Amino acid sequence: MKKDVIIPLVIGTLICVVGLVFGGFAVVEPQLVKADATSTTVTLTVGEEVSLTVSTSTVAMSPNITMTQDSSIGSCSWTVTTNAQAGYTLDLHADDANCLDCAATSEYFTDATTTKNTWSNLVDVDSYIFGFSVYGDDVGGWGTGSSCGTGGTPSATLHYSGFNSTNNIQVASSTSETSQTGTATTMCVAAEQGSNVYAPDGTYTTTITGTAAAQ
């Protein structure tokens, strides 16, 4: 009789212990599978840069001015490349007043007025003058031409100006970054002797400096 009683008690005890273990696991286990979240911030700085190149280091005006050839023209392109979101400005300045001069004789071409006008309206019959114009996608207020002229004759549709000594003259600007190939501005230079005078012979030179800056 005792034997019959003991066995059920042992089995019951085991069932209770196992129940407690698995029951406890069922209570604790959900705590182990709960999720947690956090985050990180990724930061990238894009540095602002601007680059300026010129198509040639020497502009040879053509044709030569002679007793039978009164005018001459030349050109080069200034290309600005920038990632500045606000865009850029392009300025030009000469190395001196009446900048196109002959070092050997101290003769010079007089700077055209800084009030822009067509070339024919700037020419003085009693003077020999030098001036410039520009054209390009980011240029405004310099006429409507897209060529510097032909055969030594300056464009009739561009507006020209004299350089203002070493003072910067803004010739182009934008309000956004450029493409990776940049934006070109063509500078046209022109010189002419008036119908009543001859420009003294010699080699005349000047240095024009371009400056590009982010807005």
Coordinates of N, CA and C in Angstrom, one line a residue:
M1 N 0.8 -1.2 0.0 CA 0.0 0.0 0.0 C 0.8 1.2 0.0
K2 N 1.9 1.3 0.8 CA 2.8 2.4 0.9 C 3.4 2.7 -0.5
K3 N 3.8 1.6 -1.1 CA 4.4 1.7 -2.4 C 3.5 2.3 -3.4
D4 N 2.3 1.9 -3.4 CA 1.3 2.5 -4.3 C 1.1 4.0 -4.1
V5 N 1.3 4.4 -2.9 CA 1.1 5.8 -2.6 C 2.4 6.6 -2.9
I6 N 3.5 6.1 -2.7 CA 4.8 6.8 -2.9 C 5.0 7.2 -4.4
I7 N 4.7 6.3 -5.2 CA 5.0 6.5 -6.7 C 4.2 7.7 -7.2
P8 N 2.9 7.7 -7.0 CA 2.1 8.9 -7.4 C 2.7 10.2 -6.9
L9 N 3.2 10.2 -5.6 CA 3.7 11.4 -5.0 C 5.0 11.9 -5.7
V10 N 5.8 10.9 -6.1 CA 7.1 11.3 -6.8 C 6.8 11.8 -8.1
I11 N 5.9 11.2 -8.8 CA 5.5 11.6 -10.2 C 4.9 13.0 -10.1
G12 N 4.0 13.2 -9.2 CA 3.4 14.5 -9.0 C 4.4 15.6 -8.7
T13 N 5.4 15.2 -7.9 CA 6.4 16.2 -7.5 C 7.2 16.6 -8.8
L14 N 7.6 15.6 -9.6 CA 8.3 15.9 -10.8 C 7.5 16.8 -11.8
I15 N 6.2 16.5 -11.8 CA 5.4 17.3 -12.7 C 5.3 18.7 -12.2
C16 N 5.3 18.9 -11.0 CA 5.2 20.3 -10.4 C 6.5 21.0 -10.7
V17 N 7.7 20.3 -10.5 CA 9.0 21.0 -10.7 C 9.1 21.4 -12.2
V18 N 8.8 20.4 -13.1 CA 8.9 20.7 -14.5 C 8.0 21.9 -14.9
G19 N 6.8 21.9 -14.3 CA 5.8 22.9 -14.6 C 6.4 24.3 -14.2
L20 N 7.0 24.3 -13.0 CA 7.6 25.5 -12.5 C 8.7 26.0 -13.4
V21 N 9.6 25.1 -13.9 CA 10.7 25.5 -14.7 C 10.2 26.1 -16.0
F22 N 9.3 25.3 -16.7 CA 8.8 25.8 -18.0 C 7.9 27.0 -17.9
G23 N 7.2 27.0 -16.8 CA 6.3 28.2 -16.5 C 7.1 29.4 -16.3
G24 N 8.2 29.2 -15.5 CA 9.1 30.4 -15.2 C 9.7 30.9 -16.5
F25 N 10.1 30.0 -17.4 CA 10.7 30.3 -18.7 C 9.7 31.1 -19.5
A26 N 8.5 30.7 -19.5 CA 7.5 31.4 -20.3 C 7.3 32.8 -19.8
V27 N 7.5 33.0 -18.5 CA 7.4 34.3 -17.9 C 8.6 35.2 -18.3
V28 N 9.8 34.6 -18.2 CA 11.0 35.4 -18.4 C 11.4 35.6 -19.8
E29 N 11.1 34.6 -20.7 CA 11.6 34.6 -22.1 C 11.2 35.8 -22.9
P30 N 10.0 36.3 -22.8 CA 9.6 37.5 -23.6 C 10.5 38.7 -23.3
Q31 N 11.1 38.8 -22.1 CA 12.0 39.9 -21.8 C 13.2 39.8 -22.7
L32 N 13.6 38.6 -23.2 CA 14.9 38.5 -23.9 C 14.7 38.8 -25.4
V33 N 13.5 38.8 -26.0 CA 13.3 39.1 -27.4 C 12.8 40.5 -27.6
K34 N 12.6 41.4 -26.7 CA 12.2 42.7 -26.9 C 13.3 43.5 -27.7
A35 N 13.0 44.4 -28.7 CA 13.9 45.1 -29.5 C 14.3 46.5 -28.9
D36 N 15.6 47.0 -29.3 CA 16.1 48.3 -28.9 C 16.5 49.0 -30.1
A37 N 16.5 50.3 -30.2 CA 16.9 51.1 -31.4 C 17.7 52.3 -30.9
T38 N 18.7 52.6 -31.8 CA 19.5 53.9 -31.6 C 19.8 54.4 -33.0
S39 N 20.5 55.5 -33.1 CA 20.8 56.0 -34.5 C 22.2 56.7 -34.5
T40 N 22.7 57.0 -35.7 CA 23.9 57.8 -35.9 C 23.7 58.8 -37.0
T41 N 24.4 59.9 -36.9 CA 24.3 60.9 -37.9 C 25.5 60.9 -38.9
V42 N 25.3 60.9 -40.2 CA 26.4 60.9 -41.2 C 26.5 62.3 -41.7
T43 N 27.7 62.9 -41.6 CA 28.0 64.2 -42.0 C 29.0 64.3 -43.1
L44 N 28.7 65.0 -44.2 CA 29.6 65.2 -45.3 C 29.8 66.7 -45.6
T45 N 31.0 67.2 -45.6 CA 31.2 68.6 -45.9 C 31.8 68.7 -47.4
V46 N 31.1 69.5 -48.2 CA 31.6 69.8 -49.6 C 32.2 71.2 -49.5
G47 N 33.5 71.2 -49.7 CA 34.3 72.5 -49.7 C 34.0 73.3 -50.9
E48 N 33.8 74.6 -50.6 CA 33.5 75.6 -51.7 C 34.8 75.9 -52.4
E49 N 34.8 75.8 -53.7 CA 36.0 76.1 -54.5 C 35.6 76.9 -55.8
V50 N 36.6 77.6 -56.4 CA 36.4 78.3 -57.6 C 37.7 78.3 -58.4
S51 N 37.6 78.0 -59.7 CA 38.8 77.9 -60.5 C 38.6 78.8 -61.8
L52 N 39.7 79.5 -62.2 CA 39.7 80.3 -63.4 C 40.8 80.0 -64.3
T53 N 40.5 79.7 -65.6 CA 41.5 79.4 -66.6 C 41.3 80.4 -67.7
V54 N 42.4 80.6 -68.5 CA 42.3 81.5 -69.7 C 42.9 80.7 -70.9
S55 N 42.2 80.9 -72.0 CA 42.5 80.0 -73.2 C 43.9 80.2 -73.7
T56 N 44.5 81.4 -73.5 CA 45.8 81.6 -74.0 C 46.6 82.6 -73.1
S57 N 47.8 82.5 -73.0 CA 48.6 83.5 -72.2 C 49.0 84.7 -72.9
T58 N 48.9 84.7 -74.3 CA 49.2 85.8 -75.1 C 48.1 86.0 -76.2
V59 N 47.6 87.2 -76.2 CA 46.6 87.5 -77.3 C 47.3 88.4 -78.3
A60 N 47.5 87.8 -79.5 CA 48.1 88.5 -80.6 C 47.1 89.2 -81.4
M61 N 46.9 90.5 -81.4 CA 45.9 91.2 -82.1 C 46.2 91.2 -83.6
S62 N 45.2 91.1 -84.4 CA 45.4 91.0 -85.8 C 44.3 91.7 -86.6
P63 N 44.6 92.3 -87.8 CA 45.9 92.4 -88.4 C 46.7 93.5 -87.7
N64 N 48.0 93.7 -88.1 CA 48.8 94.8 -87.6 C 48.1 96.1 -88.1
I65 N 48.2 97.2 -87.3 CA 47.7 98.5 -87.7 C 48.9 99.1 -88.6
T66 N 48.5 99.6 -89.7 CA 49.5 100.2 -90.6 C 48.9 101.6 -91.1
M67 N 49.5 102.1 -92.1 CA 49.0 103.3 -92.7 C 47.7 103.1 -93.5
T68 N 47.5 101.8 -93.8 CA 46.3 101.5 -94.6 C 45.3 100.6 -93.8
Q69 N 45.7 100.2 -92.6 CA 44.8 99.4 -91.8 C 44.7 100.1 -90.5
D70 N 43.4 100.5 -90.2 CA 43.2 101.4 -89.0 C 42.8 100.7 -87.8
S71 N 42.4 99.4 -87.9 CA 41.9 98.7 -86.7 C 42.4 97.3 -86.6
S72 N 42.4 96.8 -85.3 CA 42.9 95.4 -85.1 C 42.1 94.9 -83.9
I73 N 41.9 93.6 -83.9 CA 41.1 92.9 -82.8 C 41.8 91.6 -82.3
G74 N 41.4 91.2 -81.2 CA 42.0 89.9 -80.6 C 41.0 89.4 -79.6
S75 N 41.2 88.2 -79.1 CA 40.3 87.6 -78.2 C 40.9 86.5 -77.4
C76 N 40.3 86.2 -76.3 CA 40.6 85.0 -75.5 C 39.4 84.6 -74.6
S77 N 39.4 83.5 -74.0 CA 38.2 83.0 -73.2 C 38.7 82.8 -71.8
W78 N 37.9 83.3 -70.9 CA 38.1 83.0 -69.4 C 37.0 82.0 -69.0
T79 N 37.4 80.9 -68.4 CA 36.5 79.9 -68.0 C 36.5 79.7 -66.5
V80 N 35.3 79.9 -65.9 CA 35.1 79.8 -64.5 C 34.5 78.5 -64.2
T81 N 35.0 77.8 -63.2 CA 34.4 76.5 -62.7 C 34.3 76.7 -61.2
T82 N 33.1 76.4 -60.7 CA 32.8 76.5 -59.3 C 31.7 75.6 -58.8
N83 N 31.8 75.2 -57.5 CA 30.7 74.5 -56.9 C 29.9 75.3 -55.9
A84 N 30.2 76.6 -55.9 CA 29.6 77.6 -55.0 C 28.1 77.7 -55.3
Q85 N 27.2 77.3 -54.4 CA 25.8 77.3 -54.6 C 25.3 78.7 -55.0
A86 N 25.9 79.7 -54.5 CA 25.5 81.1 -54.8 C 26.1 81.7 -56.1
G87 N 26.9 80.9 -56.7 CA 27.5 81.3 -58.0 C 28.8 82.0 -57.9
Y88 N 29.1 82.9 -58.9 CA 30.4 83.5 -58.9 C 30.4 84.9 -59.6
T89 N 31.4 85.6 -59.5 CA 31.6 86.8 -60.3 C 33.0 86.7 -61.0
L90 N 33.1 87.4 -62.2 CA 34.3 87.4 -62.9 C 34.6 88.9 -63.2
D91 N 35.8 89.3 -62.8 CA 36.3 90.7 -62.9 C 37.5 90.7 -63.8
L92 N 37.7 91.8 -64.5 CA 38.9 92.0 -65.3 C 39.5 93.4 -65.0
H93 N 40.8 93.5 -65.0 CA 41.5 94.8 -64.8 C 42.8 94.8 -65.6
A94 N 43.2 96.0 -65.9 CA 44.5 96.2 -66.7 C 45.6 96.5 -65.7
D95 N 46.8 96.6 -66.2 CA 48.0 96.8 -65.4 C 48.3 98.3 -65.2
D96 N 47.5 99.2 -65.9 CA 47.8 100.6 -65.8 C 46.7 101.4 -66.5
A97 N 46.7 102.7 -66.3 CA 45.8 103.5 -67.2 C 46.5 103.7 -68.6
N98 N 45.7 103.9 -69.6 CA 46.2 103.9 -71.0 C 47.1 102.7 -71.2
C99 N 46.6 101.5 -70.9 CA 47.4 100.3 -70.6 C 48.1 99.8 -71.9
L100 N 47.6 100.0 -73.0 CA 48.2 99.4 -74.2 C 49.3 100.4 -74.7
D101 N 50.5 100.1 -74.2 CA 51.6 101.1 -74.5 C 52.9 100.4 -75.0
C102 N 53.7 101.2 -75.5 CA 55.0 100.8 -76.1 C 56.1 101.2 -75.2
A103 N 56.8 100.2 -74.6 CA 57.8 100.4 -73.6 C 59.0 101.1 -74.2
A104 N 59.3 100.9 -75.4 CA 60.5 101.5 -76.1 C 60.3 103.0 -76.3
T105 N 59.1 103.4 -76.6 CA 58.9 104.8 -76.9 C 58.0 105.6 -76.0
S106 N 57.3 104.9 -75.0 CA 56.4 105.5 -74.1 C 55.1 106.0 -74.8
E107 N 54.9 105.6 -76.0 CA 53.7 105.9 -76.7 C 52.6 105.0 -76.2
Y108 N 51.3 105.4 -76.3 CA 50.2 104.5 -75.8 C 48.9 104.8 -76.6
F109 N 48.1 103.8 -76.6 CA 46.7 103.9 -77.1 C 45.9 104.4 -75.9
T110 N 45.1 105.5 -76.1 CA 44.3 106.0 -75.1 C 43.1 105.0 -74.7
D111 N 42.9 104.8 -73.5 CA 41.8 104.0 -73.1 C 40.4 104.6 -73.5
A112 N 39.6 103.7 -74.1 CA 38.2 104.2 -74.4 C 37.5 104.5 -73.1
T113 N 36.5 105.3 -73.2 CA 35.7 105.7 -72.1 C 35.1 104.4 -71.4
T114 N 34.9 104.5 -70.1 CA 34.3 103.3 -69.4 C 32.8 103.3 -69.5
T115 N 32.2 104.2 -70.2 CA 30.8 104.2 -70.5 C 30.6 103.3 -71.7
K116 N 30.0 102.2 -71.6 CA 29.9 101.2 -72.7 C 29.1 101.8 -73.9
N117 N 29.6 101.5 -75.0 CA 28.9 101.9 -76.3 C 29.4 101.1 -77.4
T118 N 28.8 101.2 -78.6 CA 29.3 100.5 -79.7 C 30.6 101.0 -80.1
W119 N 31.4 100.2 -80.8 CA 32.8 100.7 -81.1 C 32.8 101.9 -81.9
S120 N 32.0 102.0 -82.9 CA 32.0 103.1 -83.8 C 31.7 104.4 -83.1
N121 N 31.0 104.4 -82.0 CA 30.7 105.6 -81.2 C 31.8 105.9 -80.2
L122 N 32.7 105.0 -80.1 CA 33.9 105.3 -79.2 C 35.1 105.9 -79.9
V123 N 35.2 105.6 -81.2 CA 36.3 106.0 -82.0 C 36.4 107.5 -82.1
D124 N 37.6 108.1 -81.9 CA 37.8 109.5 -82.1 C 38.7 109.7 -83.3
V125 N 38.4 110.6 -84.2 CA 39.1 110.7 -85.4 C 40.5 111.3 -85.2
D126 N 40.7 111.9 -84.0 CA 42.1 112.5 -83.7 C 42.9 111.7 -82.7
S127 N 42.4 110.5 -82.4 CA 43.1 109.7 -81.3 C 43.2 108.2 -81.8
Y128 N 44.1 107.5 -81.1 CA 44.1 106.0 -81.3 C 43.8 105.5 -79.9
I129 N 42.8 104.6 -80.0 CA 42.2 104.1 -78.7 C 42.2 102.6 -78.6
F130 N 42.0 102.1 -77.4 CA 42.0 100.7 -77.0 C 40.9 100.4 -76.1
G131 N 40.2 99.3 -76.4 CA 39.0 99.0 -75.5 C 38.7 97.5 -75.6
F132 N 37.7 97.1 -74.9 CA 37.3 95.7 -74.8 C 35.8 95.5 -74.7
S133 N 35.4 94.3 -75.0 CA 34.0 93.9 -74.7 C 34.0 92.4 -74.3
V134 N 32.9 91.9 -74.0 CA 32.8 90.5 -73.6 C 31.4 89.9 -74.0
Y135 N 31.4 88.6 -74.2 CA 30.1 87.9 -74.4 C 30.2 86.5 -73.9
G136 N 29.1 85.9 -73.5 CA 29.0 84.6 -73.0 C 27.7 84.4 -72.3
D137 N 27.5 83.2 -71.8 CA 26.2 82.8 -71.1 C 25.9 83.6 -69.9
D138 N 26.9 84.0 -69.1 CA 26.7 84.7 -67.9 C 27.0 86.2 -68.0
V139 N 27.0 86.7 -69.2 CA 27.3 88.1 -69.5 C 26.0 88.9 -69.8
G140 N 25.9 90.1 -69.2 CA 24.8 90.9 -69.5 C 25.2 92.4 -69.6
G141 N 24.6 93.2 -70.5 CA 24.9 94.6 -70.6 C 26.0 94.9 -71.5
W142 N 26.5 94.0 -72.3 CA 27.6 94.2 -73.2 C 27.2 94.1 -74.7
G143 N 26.0 94.3 -75.0 CA 25.5 94.2 -76.3 C 25.0 92.8 -76.6
T144 N 24.8 92.5 -77.9 CA 24.2 91.3 -78.3 C 25.1 90.4 -79.2
G145 N 26.3 90.8 -79.4 CA 27.2 90.1 -80.3 C 27.6 88.7 -79.7
S146 N 28.0 87.8 -80.6 CA 28.6 86.6 -80.2 C 29.9 86.3 -81.0
S147 N 30.5 87.4 -81.5 CA 31.7 87.3 -82.2 C 32.5 88.6 -81.9
C148 N 33.8 88.6 -82.0 CA 34.6 89.8 -81.7 C 34.7 90.6 -83.0
G149 N 34.3 90.1 -84.1 CA 34.4 90.9 -85.4 C 35.1 90.1 -86.4
T150 N 35.4 90.7 -87.5 CA 36.1 90.0 -88.6 C 37.0 91.0 -89.3
G151 N 38.1 90.4 -89.8 CA 39.0 91.2 -90.6 C 39.6 92.4 -89.9
G152 N 39.7 92.3 -88.6 CA 40.3 93.4 -87.8 C 39.2 94.5 -87.5
T153 N 38.0 94.3 -87.9 CA 37.0 95.3 -87.6 C 36.2 94.8 -86.4
P154 N 36.1 95.6 -85.3 CA 35.3 95.1 -84.1 C 33.9 94.9 -84.4
S155 N 33.2 94.0 -83.7 CA 31.8 93.7 -83.8 C 31.0 95.0 -83.7
A156 N 30.0 95.1 -84.5 CA 29.1 96.3 -84.5 C 28.0 96.1 -83.5
T157 N 27.8 94.9 -82.9 CA 26.7 94.7 -82.0 C 27.1 94.6 -80.6
L158 N 28.4 94.4 -80.3 CA 28.9 94.4 -79.0 C 29.0 95.8 -78.5
H159 N 29.0 96.0 -77.1 CA 29.2 97.3 -76.5 C 30.6 97.2 -75.9
Y160 N 31.4 98.2 -76.1 CA 32.8 98.2 -75.7 C 33.0 99.3 -74.6
S161 N 34.1 99.1 -73.9 CA 34.5 100.0 -72.8 C 36.0 100.0 -72.7
G162 N 36.5 101.1 -72.1 CA 38.0 101.1 -71.8 C 38.2 100.4 -70.5
F163 N 39.4 99.9 -70.3 CA 39.7 99.3 -69.0 C 39.9 100.5 -68.0
N164 N 39.6 100.3 -66.8 CA 39.6 101.4 -65.8 C 40.9 101.2 -64.9
S165 N 42.0 101.3 -65.6 CA 43.3 101.2 -64.9 C 43.4 99.8 -64.2
T166 N 43.8 99.8 -62.9 CA 43.9 98.6 -62.2 C 42.6 98.3 -61.4
N167 N 41.5 99.0 -61.6 CA 40.3 98.8 -61.0 C 39.5 97.7 -61.7
N168 N 38.9 96.8 -60.9 CA 38.2 95.7 -61.4 C 36.9 96.1 -62.1
I169 N 36.6 95.5 -63.2 CA 35.3 95.7 -63.9 C 34.6 94.3 -64.0
Q170 N 33.5 94.2 -63.4 CA 32.8 93.0 -63.4 C 32.2 92.7 -64.8
V171 N 32.5 91.6 -65.4 CA 32.0 91.3 -66.7 C 31.1 90.1 -66.8
A172 N 31.0 89.3 -65.8 CA 30.1 88.1 -65.8 C 29.8 87.7 -64.4
S173 N 28.6 87.1 -64.2 CA 28.3 86.6 -62.9 C 27.2 85.5 -63.0
S174 N 27.0 84.7 -62.0 CA 26.0 83.7 -62.0 C 25.4 83.6 -60.6
T175 N 24.3 82.9 -60.4 CA 23.7 82.8 -59.1 C 23.6 81.3 -58.7
S176 N 24.4 80.5 -59.4 CA 24.4 79.0 -59.0 C 25.8 78.5 -59.5
E177 N 26.0 77.2 -59.0 CA 27.3 76.6 -59.4 C 27.3 76.3 -60.9
T178 N 28.5 76.1 -61.5 CA 28.7 75.8 -62.9 C 28.6 74.3 -63.1
S179 N 28.7 73.9 -64.3 CA 28.9 72.5 -64.7 C 30.4 72.2 -64.4
Q180 N 30.7 70.9 -64.5 CA 32.1 70.5 -64.3 C 33.0 71.0 -65.4
T181 N 32.5 71.4 -66.6 CA 33.3 71.9 -67.7 C 33.4 73.5 -67.5
G182 N 32.7 74.1 -66.6 CA 32.8 75.5 -66.4 C 32.0 76.3 -67.4
T183 N 32.0 77.7 -67.2 CA 31.3 78.6 -68.1 C 32.3 79.6 -68.6
A184 N 32.3 79.7 -69.9 CA 33.3 80.6 -70.6 C 32.8 82.0 -70.9
T185 N 33.6 82.9 -70.7 CA 33.4 84.3 -71.1 C 34.4 84.8 -72.1
T186 N 34.0 85.2 -73.3 CA 35.0 85.6 -74.3 C 35.3 87.1 -74.1
M187 N 36.6 87.5 -74.0 CA 37.0 88.9 -74.0 C 37.4 89.3 -75.4
C188 N 36.9 90.3 -75.9 CA 37.3 90.9 -77.2 C 38.0 92.2 -77.0
V189 N 39.2 92.3 -77.5 CA 40.0 93.6 -77.4 C 40.1 94.2 -78.8
A190 N 40.1 95.5 -78.8 CA 40.1 96.2 -80.1 C 40.9 97.5 -80.0
A191 N 41.6 97.8 -81.0 CA 42.4 99.1 -81.1 C 42.1 99.7 -82.5
E192 N 42.1 101.0 -82.5 CA 41.9 101.7 -83.8 C 42.6 103.1 -83.7
Q193 N 43.1 103.5 -84.9 CA 43.6 104.8 -85.0 C 42.6 105.6 -85.8
G194 N 42.4 106.9 -85.3 CA 41.4 107.8 -86.0 C 41.8 108.1 -87.4
S195 N 40.9 108.6 -88.1 CA 41.1 108.9 -89.6 C 42.0 110.1 -89.8
N196 N 42.3 110.9 -88.7 CA 43.2 112.1 -88.9 C 44.6 111.8 -88.3
V197 N 44.8 110.6 -87.8 CA 46.1 110.4 -87.1 C 46.7 109.0 -87.5
Y198 N 48.0 108.9 -87.3 CA 48.6 107.5 -87.3 C 49.1 107.2 -85.9
A199 N 48.9 106.0 -85.5 CA 49.6 105.5 -84.3 C 51.0 105.3 -84.6
P200 N 51.9 105.8 -83.7 CA 53.4 105.6 -83.9 C 53.7 104.2 -84.0
D201 N 54.7 103.8 -84.8 CA 55.1 102.4 -84.9 C 55.7 101.9 -83.6
G202 N 55.6 100.6 -83.4 CA 56.2 100.0 -82.2 C 55.4 98.8 -81.8
T203 N 55.9 98.1 -80.8 CA 55.1 97.0 -80.2 C 54.5 97.4 -78.9
Y204 N 53.2 97.3 -78.9 CA 52.4 97.8 -77.8 C 51.9 96.5 -77.0
T205 N 51.9 96.6 -75.7 CA 51.5 95.5 -74.9 C 50.8 96.0 -73.6
T206 N 50.0 95.1 -73.1 CA 49.4 95.3 -71.8 C 49.1 93.9 -71.1
T207 N 48.9 93.9 -69.8 CA 48.6 92.7 -69.1 C 47.2 92.8 -68.5
I208 N 46.3 91.9 -68.9 CA 44.9 91.9 -68.4 C 44.8 90.8 -67.4
T209 N 44.3 91.1 -66.2 CA 44.1 90.1 -65.2 C 42.7 89.8 -64.9
G210 N 42.3 88.5 -64.9 CA 41.0 88.1 -64.5 C 40.9 87.5 -63.1
T211 N 39.9 87.8 -62.4 CA 39.7 87.3 -61.0 C 38.3 86.8 -60.9
A212 N 38.2 85.5 -60.5 CA 36.9 84.9 -60.3 C 36.7 84.6 -58.8
A213 N 35.6 84.9 -58.3 CA 35.3 84.8 -56.8 C 33.9 84.2 -56.6
A214 N 33.8 83.4 -55.6 CA 32.5 82.8 -55.3 C 31.6 83.9 -54.7
Q215 N 30.3 83.8 -55.0 CA 29.4 84.8 -54.4 C 29.2 84.6 -52.9

